[in-house]
Coordinates of C-alpha atoms in Angstrom, one line a residue:
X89 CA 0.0 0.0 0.0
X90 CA 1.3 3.6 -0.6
X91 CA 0.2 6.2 1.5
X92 CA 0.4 9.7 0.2
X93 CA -1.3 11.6 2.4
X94 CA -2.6 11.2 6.1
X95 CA -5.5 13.8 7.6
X96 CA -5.8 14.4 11.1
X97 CA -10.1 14.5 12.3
X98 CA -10.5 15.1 16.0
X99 CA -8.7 12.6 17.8
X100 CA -8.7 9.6 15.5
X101 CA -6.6 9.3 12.1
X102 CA -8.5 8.5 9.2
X103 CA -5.9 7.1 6.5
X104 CA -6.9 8.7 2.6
X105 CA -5.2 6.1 0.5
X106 CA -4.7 8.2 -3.2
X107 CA -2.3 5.4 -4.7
X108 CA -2.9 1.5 -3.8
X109 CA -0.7 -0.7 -5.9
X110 CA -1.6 -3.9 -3.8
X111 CA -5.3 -4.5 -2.1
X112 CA -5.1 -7.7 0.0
X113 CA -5.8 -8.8 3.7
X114 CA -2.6 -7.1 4.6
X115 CA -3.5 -3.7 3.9
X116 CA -7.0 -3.6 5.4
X117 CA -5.5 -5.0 8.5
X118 CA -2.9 -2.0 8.4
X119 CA -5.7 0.5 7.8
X120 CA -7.8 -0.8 10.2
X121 CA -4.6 -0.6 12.8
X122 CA -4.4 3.0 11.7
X123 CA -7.9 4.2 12.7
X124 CA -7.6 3.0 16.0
X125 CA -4.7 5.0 16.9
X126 CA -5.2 8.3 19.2
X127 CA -3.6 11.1 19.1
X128 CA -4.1 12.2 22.8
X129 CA -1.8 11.8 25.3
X130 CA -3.0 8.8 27.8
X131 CA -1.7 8.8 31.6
X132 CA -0.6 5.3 32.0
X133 CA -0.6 6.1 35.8
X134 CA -3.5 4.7 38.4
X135 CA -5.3 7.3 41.1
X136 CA -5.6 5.7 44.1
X137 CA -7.2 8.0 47.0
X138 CA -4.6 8.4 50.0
X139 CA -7.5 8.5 52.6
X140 CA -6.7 9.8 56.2
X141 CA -6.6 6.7 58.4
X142 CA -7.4 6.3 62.1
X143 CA -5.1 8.8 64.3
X144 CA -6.8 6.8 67.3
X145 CA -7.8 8.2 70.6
X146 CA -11.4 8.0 69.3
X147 CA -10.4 11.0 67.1
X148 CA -12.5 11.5 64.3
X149 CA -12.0 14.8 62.3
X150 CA -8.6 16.9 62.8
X151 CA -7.8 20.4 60.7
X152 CA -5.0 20.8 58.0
X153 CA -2.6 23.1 59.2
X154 CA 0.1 22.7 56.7
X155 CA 0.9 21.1 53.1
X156 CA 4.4 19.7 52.3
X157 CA 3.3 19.4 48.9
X158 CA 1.1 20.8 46.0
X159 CA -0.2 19.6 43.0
X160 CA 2.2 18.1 40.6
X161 CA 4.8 17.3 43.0
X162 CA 6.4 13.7 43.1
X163 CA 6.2 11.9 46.2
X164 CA 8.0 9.0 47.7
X165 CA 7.2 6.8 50.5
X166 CA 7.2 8.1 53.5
X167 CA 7.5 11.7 52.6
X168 CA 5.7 13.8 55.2
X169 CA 2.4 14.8 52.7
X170 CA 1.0 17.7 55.4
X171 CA 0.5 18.8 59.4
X172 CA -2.6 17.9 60.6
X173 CA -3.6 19.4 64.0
X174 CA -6.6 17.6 66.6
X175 CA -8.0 18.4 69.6
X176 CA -5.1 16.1 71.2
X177 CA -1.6 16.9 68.8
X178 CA -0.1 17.8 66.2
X179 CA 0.4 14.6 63.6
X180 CA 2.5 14.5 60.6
X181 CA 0.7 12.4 57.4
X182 CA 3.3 10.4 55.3
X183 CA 2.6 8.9 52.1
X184 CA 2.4 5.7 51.5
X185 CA 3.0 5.7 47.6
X186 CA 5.3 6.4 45.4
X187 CA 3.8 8.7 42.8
X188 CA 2.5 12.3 41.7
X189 CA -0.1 14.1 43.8
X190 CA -3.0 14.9 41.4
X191 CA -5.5 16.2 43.7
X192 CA -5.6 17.9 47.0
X193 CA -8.8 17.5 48.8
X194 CA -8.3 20.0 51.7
X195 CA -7.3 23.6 51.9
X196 CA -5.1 25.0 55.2
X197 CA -7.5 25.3 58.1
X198 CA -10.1 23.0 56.7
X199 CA -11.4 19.9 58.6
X200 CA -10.5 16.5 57.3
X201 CA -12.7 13.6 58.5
X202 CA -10.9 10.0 59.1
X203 CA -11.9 7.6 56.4
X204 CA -12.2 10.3 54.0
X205 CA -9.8 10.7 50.7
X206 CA -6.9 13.5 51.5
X207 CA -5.0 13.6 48.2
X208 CA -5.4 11.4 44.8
X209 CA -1.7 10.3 44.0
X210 CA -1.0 8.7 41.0
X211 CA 1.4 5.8 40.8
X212 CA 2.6 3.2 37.9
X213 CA -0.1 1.3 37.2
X214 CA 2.5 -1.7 36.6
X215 CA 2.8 -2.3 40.5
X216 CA -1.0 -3.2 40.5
X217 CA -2.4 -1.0 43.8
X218 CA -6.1 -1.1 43.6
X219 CA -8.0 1.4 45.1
X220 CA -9.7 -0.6 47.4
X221 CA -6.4 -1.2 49.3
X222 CA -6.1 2.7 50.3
X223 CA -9.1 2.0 52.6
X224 CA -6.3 0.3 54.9
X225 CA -3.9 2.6 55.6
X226 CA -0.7 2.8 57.8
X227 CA -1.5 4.7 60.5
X228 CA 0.1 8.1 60.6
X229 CA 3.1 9.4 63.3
X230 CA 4.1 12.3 64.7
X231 CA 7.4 13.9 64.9
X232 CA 8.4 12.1 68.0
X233 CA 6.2 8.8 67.5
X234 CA 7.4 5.6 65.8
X235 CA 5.4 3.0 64.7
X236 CA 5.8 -1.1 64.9
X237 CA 6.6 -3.1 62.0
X238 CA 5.7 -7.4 61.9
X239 CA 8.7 -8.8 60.9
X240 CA 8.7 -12.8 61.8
X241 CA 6.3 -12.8 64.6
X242 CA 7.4 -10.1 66.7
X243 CA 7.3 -6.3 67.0
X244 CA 10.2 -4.1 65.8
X245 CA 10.4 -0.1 66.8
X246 CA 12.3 2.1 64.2
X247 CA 11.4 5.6 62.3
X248 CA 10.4 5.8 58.8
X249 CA 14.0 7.0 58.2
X250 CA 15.5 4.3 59.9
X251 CA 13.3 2.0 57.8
X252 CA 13.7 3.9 54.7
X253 CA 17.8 3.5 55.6
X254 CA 17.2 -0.3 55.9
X255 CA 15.3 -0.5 52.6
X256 CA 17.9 1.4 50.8
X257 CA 20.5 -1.2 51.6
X258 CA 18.3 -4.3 51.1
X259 CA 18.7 -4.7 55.4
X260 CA 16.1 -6.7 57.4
X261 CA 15.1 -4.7 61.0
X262 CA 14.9 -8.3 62.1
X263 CA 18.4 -9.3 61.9
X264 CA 19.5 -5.6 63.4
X265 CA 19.7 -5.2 67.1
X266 CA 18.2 -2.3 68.6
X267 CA 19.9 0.1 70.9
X268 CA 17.4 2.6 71.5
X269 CA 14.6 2.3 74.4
X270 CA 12.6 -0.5 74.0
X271 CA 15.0 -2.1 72.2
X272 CA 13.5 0.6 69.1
X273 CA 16.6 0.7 66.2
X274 CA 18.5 3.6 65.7
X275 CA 20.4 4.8 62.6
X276 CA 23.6 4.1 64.5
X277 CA 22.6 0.8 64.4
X278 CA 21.4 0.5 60.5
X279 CA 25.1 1.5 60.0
X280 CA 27.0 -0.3 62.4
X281 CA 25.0 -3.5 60.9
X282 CA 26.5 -2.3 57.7
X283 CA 29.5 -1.9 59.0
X284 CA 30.0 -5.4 60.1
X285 CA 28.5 -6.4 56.6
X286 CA 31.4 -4.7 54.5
X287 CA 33.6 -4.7 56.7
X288 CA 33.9 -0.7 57.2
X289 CA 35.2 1.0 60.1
X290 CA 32.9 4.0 61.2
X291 CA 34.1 6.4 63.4
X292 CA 32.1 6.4 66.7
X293 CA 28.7 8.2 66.7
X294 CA 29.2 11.3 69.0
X295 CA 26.8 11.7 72.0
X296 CA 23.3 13.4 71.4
X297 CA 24.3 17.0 72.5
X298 CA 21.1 18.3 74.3
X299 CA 20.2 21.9 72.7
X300 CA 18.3 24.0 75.1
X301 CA 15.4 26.0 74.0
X302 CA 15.4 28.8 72.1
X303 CA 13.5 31.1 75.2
X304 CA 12.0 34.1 73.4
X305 CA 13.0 37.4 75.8
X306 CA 12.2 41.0 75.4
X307 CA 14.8 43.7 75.5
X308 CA 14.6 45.4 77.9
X309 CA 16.4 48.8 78.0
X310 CA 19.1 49.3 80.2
X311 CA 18.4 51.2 83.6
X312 CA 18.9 54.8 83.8
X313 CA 21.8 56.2 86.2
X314 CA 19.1 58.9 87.7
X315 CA 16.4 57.2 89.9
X316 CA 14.0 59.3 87.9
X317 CA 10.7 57.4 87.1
X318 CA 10.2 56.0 83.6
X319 CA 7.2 55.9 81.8
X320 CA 6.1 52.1 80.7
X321 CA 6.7 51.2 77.1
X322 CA 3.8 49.0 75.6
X323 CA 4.9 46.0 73.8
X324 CA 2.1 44.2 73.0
X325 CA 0.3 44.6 69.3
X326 CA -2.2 47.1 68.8
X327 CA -5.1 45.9 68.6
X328 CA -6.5 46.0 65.4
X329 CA -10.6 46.6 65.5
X330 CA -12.4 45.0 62.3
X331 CA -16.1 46.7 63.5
X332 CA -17.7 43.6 62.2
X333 CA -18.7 40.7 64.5
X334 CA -16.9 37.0 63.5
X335 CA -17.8 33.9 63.8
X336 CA -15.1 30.8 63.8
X337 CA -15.6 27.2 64.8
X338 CA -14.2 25.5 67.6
X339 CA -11.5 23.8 66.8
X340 CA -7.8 22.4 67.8
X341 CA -6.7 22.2 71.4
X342 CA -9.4 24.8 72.1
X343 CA -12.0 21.9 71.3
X344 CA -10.3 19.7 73.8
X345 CA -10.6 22.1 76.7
X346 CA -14.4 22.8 75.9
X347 CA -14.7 18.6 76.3
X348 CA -12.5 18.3 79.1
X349 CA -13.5 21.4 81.5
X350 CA -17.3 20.2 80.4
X351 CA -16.2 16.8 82.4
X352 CA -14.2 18.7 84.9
X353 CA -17.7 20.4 86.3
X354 CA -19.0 17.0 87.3
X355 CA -16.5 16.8 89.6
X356 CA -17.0 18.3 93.5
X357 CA -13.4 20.5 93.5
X358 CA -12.1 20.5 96.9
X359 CA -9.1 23.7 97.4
X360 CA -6.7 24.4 99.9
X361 CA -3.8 27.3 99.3
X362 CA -0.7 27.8 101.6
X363 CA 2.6 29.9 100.9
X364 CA 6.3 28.2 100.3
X365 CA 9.3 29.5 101.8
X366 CA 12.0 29.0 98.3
X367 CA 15.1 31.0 100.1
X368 CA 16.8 27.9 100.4
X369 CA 15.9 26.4 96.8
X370 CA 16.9 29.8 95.1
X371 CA 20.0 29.6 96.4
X372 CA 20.0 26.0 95.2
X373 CA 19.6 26.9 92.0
X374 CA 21.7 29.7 91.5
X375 CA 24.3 26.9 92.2
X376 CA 23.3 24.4 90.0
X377 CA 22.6 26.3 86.9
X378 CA 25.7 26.4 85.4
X379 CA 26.5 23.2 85.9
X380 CA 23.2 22.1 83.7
X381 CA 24.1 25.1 80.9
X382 CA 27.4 23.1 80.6
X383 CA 25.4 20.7 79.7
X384 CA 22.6 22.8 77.4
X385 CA 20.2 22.6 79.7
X386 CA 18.2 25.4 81.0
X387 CA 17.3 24.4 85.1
X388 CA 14.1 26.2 86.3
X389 CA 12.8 25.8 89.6
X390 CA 9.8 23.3 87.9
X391 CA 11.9 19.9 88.1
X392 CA 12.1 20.7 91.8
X393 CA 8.4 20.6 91.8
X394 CA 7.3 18.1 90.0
X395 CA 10.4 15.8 91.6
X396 CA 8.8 17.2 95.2
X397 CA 5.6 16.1 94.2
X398 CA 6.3 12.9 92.9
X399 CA 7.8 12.5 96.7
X400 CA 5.0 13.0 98.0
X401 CA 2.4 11.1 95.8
X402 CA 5.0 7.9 97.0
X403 CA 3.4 8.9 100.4
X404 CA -0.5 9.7 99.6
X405 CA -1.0 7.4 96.1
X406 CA -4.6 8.6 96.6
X407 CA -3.7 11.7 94.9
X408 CA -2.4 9.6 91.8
X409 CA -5.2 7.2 91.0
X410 CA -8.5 7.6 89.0
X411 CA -12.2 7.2 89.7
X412 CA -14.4 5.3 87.1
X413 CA -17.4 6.8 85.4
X414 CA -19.5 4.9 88.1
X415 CA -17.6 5.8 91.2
X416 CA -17.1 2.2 92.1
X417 CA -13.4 1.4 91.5
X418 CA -10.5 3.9 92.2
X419 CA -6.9 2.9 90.5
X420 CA -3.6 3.7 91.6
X421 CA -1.6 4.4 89.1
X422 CA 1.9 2.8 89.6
X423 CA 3.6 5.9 87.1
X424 CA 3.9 9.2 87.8
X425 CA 3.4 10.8 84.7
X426 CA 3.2 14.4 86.3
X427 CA 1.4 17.0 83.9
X428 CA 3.0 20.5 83.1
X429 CA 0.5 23.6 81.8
X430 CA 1.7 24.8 79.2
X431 CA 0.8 28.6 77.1
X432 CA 1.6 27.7 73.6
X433 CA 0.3 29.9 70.1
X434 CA -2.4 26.7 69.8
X435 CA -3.9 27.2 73.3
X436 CA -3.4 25.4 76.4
X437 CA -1.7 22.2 76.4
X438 CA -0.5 20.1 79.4
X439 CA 2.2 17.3 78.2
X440 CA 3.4 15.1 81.1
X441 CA 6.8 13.9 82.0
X442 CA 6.7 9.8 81.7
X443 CA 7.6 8.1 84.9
X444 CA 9.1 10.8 87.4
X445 CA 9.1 8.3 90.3
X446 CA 12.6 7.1 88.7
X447 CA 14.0 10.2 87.4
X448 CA 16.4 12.5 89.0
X449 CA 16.0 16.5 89.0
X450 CA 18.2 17.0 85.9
X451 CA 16.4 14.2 83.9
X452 CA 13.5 16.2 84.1
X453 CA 15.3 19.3 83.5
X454 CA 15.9 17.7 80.2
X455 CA 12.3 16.5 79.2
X456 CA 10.8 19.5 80.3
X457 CA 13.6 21.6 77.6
X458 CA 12.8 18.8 75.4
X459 CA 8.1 19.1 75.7
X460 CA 8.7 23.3 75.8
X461 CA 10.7 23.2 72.7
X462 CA 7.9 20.6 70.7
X463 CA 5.4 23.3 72.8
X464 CA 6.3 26.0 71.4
X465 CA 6.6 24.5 67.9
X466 CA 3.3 22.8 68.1
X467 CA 5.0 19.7 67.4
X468 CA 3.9 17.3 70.4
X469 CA 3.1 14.0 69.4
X470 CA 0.1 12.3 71.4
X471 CA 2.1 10.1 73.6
X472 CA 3.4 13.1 75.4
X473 CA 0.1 14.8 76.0
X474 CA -2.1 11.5 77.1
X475 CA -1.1 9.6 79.9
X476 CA -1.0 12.2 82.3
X477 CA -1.4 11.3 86.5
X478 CA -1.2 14.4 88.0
X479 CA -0.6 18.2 87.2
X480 CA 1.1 21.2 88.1
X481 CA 0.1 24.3 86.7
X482 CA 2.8 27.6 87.1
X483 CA 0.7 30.3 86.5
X484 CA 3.3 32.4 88.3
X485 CA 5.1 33.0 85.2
X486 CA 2.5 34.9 83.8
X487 CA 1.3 36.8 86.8
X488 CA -0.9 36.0 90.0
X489 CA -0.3 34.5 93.5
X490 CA -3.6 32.4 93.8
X491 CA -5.3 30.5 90.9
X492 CA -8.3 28.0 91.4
X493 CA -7.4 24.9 89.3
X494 CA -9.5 23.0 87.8
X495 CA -8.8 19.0 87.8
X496 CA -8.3 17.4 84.3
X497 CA -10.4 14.4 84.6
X498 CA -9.9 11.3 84.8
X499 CA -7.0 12.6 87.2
X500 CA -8.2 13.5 90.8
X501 CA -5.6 16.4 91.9
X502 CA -4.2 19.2 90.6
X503 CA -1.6 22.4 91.6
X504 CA -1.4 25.6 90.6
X505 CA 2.0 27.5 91.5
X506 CA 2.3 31.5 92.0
X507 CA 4.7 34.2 91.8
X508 CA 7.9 34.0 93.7
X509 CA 8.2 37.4 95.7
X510 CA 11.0 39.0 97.8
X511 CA 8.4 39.2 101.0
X512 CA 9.7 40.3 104.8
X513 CA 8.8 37.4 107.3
X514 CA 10.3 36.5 110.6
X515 CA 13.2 33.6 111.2
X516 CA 13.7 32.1 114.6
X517 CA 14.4 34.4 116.4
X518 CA 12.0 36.7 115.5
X519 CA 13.8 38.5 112.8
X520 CA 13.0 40.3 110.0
X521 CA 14.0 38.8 107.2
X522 CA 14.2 38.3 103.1
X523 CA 12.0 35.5 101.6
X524 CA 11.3 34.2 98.8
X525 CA 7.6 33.5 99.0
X526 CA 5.8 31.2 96.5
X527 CA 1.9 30.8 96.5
X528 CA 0.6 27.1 95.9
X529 CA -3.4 26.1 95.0
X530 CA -4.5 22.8 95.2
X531 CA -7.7 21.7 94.1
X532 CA -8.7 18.0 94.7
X533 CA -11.8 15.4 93.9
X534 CA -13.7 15.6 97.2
X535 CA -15.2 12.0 96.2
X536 CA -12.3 10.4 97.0
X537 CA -10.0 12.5 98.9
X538 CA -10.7 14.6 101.9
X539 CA -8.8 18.2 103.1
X540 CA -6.8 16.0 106.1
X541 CA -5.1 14.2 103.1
X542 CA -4.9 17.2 100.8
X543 CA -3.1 19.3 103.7
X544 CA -1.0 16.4 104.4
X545 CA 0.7 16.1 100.9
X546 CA 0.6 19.9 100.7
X547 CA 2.7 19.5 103.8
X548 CA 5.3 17.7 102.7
X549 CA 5.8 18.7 98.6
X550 CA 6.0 21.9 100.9
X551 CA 9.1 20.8 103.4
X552 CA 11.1 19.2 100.4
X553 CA 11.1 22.4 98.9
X554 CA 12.1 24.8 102.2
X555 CA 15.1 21.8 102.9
X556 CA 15.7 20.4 99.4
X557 CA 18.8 18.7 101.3
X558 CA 16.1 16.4 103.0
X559 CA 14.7 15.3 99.3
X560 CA 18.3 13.6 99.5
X561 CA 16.9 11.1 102.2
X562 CA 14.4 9.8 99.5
X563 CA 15.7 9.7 96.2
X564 CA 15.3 6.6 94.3

């Protein structure tokens, strides 16, 4: 067959034959072969629906705060997709594909509903994903939560980097040992496994340095040399009047504290309020500061609290148990995973340190540096703000002596701290002194624990912190 000339009519080609030397089978099967031929590009690529899976807790919507990625962008697994934010944390969402994101289903701010699709990705349809597969998908993590992987009938810990590491050198987490806390695997042991593999000597892996917070400070100018009085500079924003009413949905943390203070107001709050002597804990302090900023990390006086009051709850476990919903059962809670307010951009958020009963004053020094910094960059995962025992609230470094706390069901006590003030009192011999005077407000669940046992405990969190030499006598 000779062709001479071939016309292009929408999307099909229609072959005009001018010149046939030969008319056979052959060439009707080549025509015919020709008309079926598109011109328009075809995506050989599947769309699969990358639905938001089940961030647990018995969470059920959550709000997009962020997008890693946009429309168009390649994606690989584990690549962090976008920030989600829910009335408990802040959760990062990886991808589980490797593809092209095609379709975002949320703008920033929107709410996002588990089970629902969050982005279309489109992978190679040669690997054979079917849609119905995305209904099952892994569950998301946070910055500072890891997930488990089945590998031959038992549970390994590692990050998605650790895993992606592993992948990359065709490594199975099964035949690595873990270094890490619960025996979770580290990069350090990815490449000492590798190590041992080829043969190659790595140079040790240098210590974790601890960074301390960035703490955001004012400037403040310096003081005049004349005693003259100086006129207050504002430093807050002005504020900026709209003259029109608005309207916004509950949402974020701000959501969980209308749930949880809604439950807080079935409980019957018991208070009591007393003043700490701190003269002997400042000084304290003042000595023991540099010796933790050798170290890059900030001491306040809050490790001395909480370490105080986990003294004390050895003493009067009442104070760290729970009541069930039927006021039947009460349960003493072996941990003490002591609960720090916390002011944050999001809202109010109280992330506990894990296990204080066994840690020493500078080990919670270091988790508390280590919750403010996630704090302050909305970055705590869930495990560090569930859990929680007991609480302590310093409202003092905002302002105020006395605060009414309210308890944080299903816990059954809470503190609130003051203000430290340079106050005149009397010593022993009738004196008048300097002191350092701190404010404490305790509020308790009168169902269960009575002002005899609240004073008691009160008591002694207070004479740890007059003589911290005597919280020497019952360290663990």
């Amino acid at each position: 067959v000779c062709i001479h000339r071939v016309r292009s009519c929408s999307s099909i080609r229609f072959i005009k034959s001018k010149y046939v030397c030969v008319f056979d089978k052959s060439a009707l099967k080549f025509s015919h072969q020709q008309r079926l031929f598109r011109t328009s590009p075809v995506s050989c690529g599947q769309i699969v629906q990358f639905k938001l899976s089940d961030i647990g807790e018995g969470i059920t919507e959550v709000t997009v705060k962020e997008w890693y990625i946009k429309e168009g962008d390649s994606v690989s697994q584990f690549d962090s997709i976008c920030e989600v934010q829910s009335d408990k944390a802040s959760v990062t969402i990886t991808s589980r594909y490797d593809g092209i994101i095609r379709k975002l289903h949320y703008s920033i701010d929107d709410i996002a509903f588990v089970g629902k699709p969050l982005v279309d990705i489109e992978i190679d349809a040669s690997k054979g994903v079917s849609p119905e597969e995305d209904v099952v998908e892994t569950p998301p993590m946070s910055h500072e939560e890891h997930t488990h992987q089945e590998i031959k009938g038992h549970k390994t810990l590692a990050t998605p980097a650790v895993r992606r590491l592993a992948m990359e050198n065709n490594i199975k987490l099964s035949e690595v040992v873990g270094t890490g806390k619960d025996n979770r695997i580290l990069k350090e042991d990815i490449l000492n496994y590798l190590a041992k593999q080829t043969g190659a000597i790595l140079p040790p892996s240098p210590k974790a340095e601890i960074v301390p917070p960035v703490w955001k400070t004012e400037a403040v100018p310096a003081a005049p040399k004349d005693k003259a009085r100086r006129i207050p500079v504002p430093v807050s924003r002005p504020i900026a009047f709209s003259g029109k009413d608005r309207t916004e949905p509950v949402t974020g943390f701000q959501k969980a504290m209308v749930k949880t203070m809604s439950a807080a107001l079935k409980i019957p709050h018991f208070g009591y309020s007393d003043e700490v002597d701190l003269t002997q804990l400042v000084q304290l302090r003042e000595e023991l500061k540099p010796l933790a900023e050798v170290q890059g990390v900030k001491l306040s006086f809050m490790p001395f609290f909480i370490k105080a009051a986990s003294l004390g709850l050895l003493r009067y476990p009442i104070l760290n148990a729970s009541l069930d919903e039927n006021c039947q059962n009460v349960t003493y809670k072996a941990s003490h995973n002591i609960g720090v307010a916390m002011d944050t951009e999001q809202g109010l958020i109280v992330p506990n340190v894990k296990n204080v009963q066994v840690c020493s004053v500078f080990d919670i020094a270091v988790e508390l540096n280590r919750l403010q910094s996630l704090g302050s960059a909305g970055q705590l995962g869930t495990s560090d703000l569930t859990g929680g025992t007991f609480t302590l609230s310093n409202i003092g470094t905002i302002g105020g002596t006395y605060a009414k706390p309210v308890i944080l069901p299903p816990e059954v006590a809470i503190g609130a701290l003051g203000k430290i003030q340079v106050l005149p009192r009397f010593n022993g011999k009738g004196e008048v002194v300097k002191a350092q005077i701190m404010n404490v407000s305790w509020s308790a669940d009168h169902r269960i624990i009575d002002g005899a046992t609240m004073a008691r405990f009160s008591n002694l969190w207070k004479s740890y912190l007059e003589n911290p030499a005597s919280m020497l006598l019952d360290l663990k």
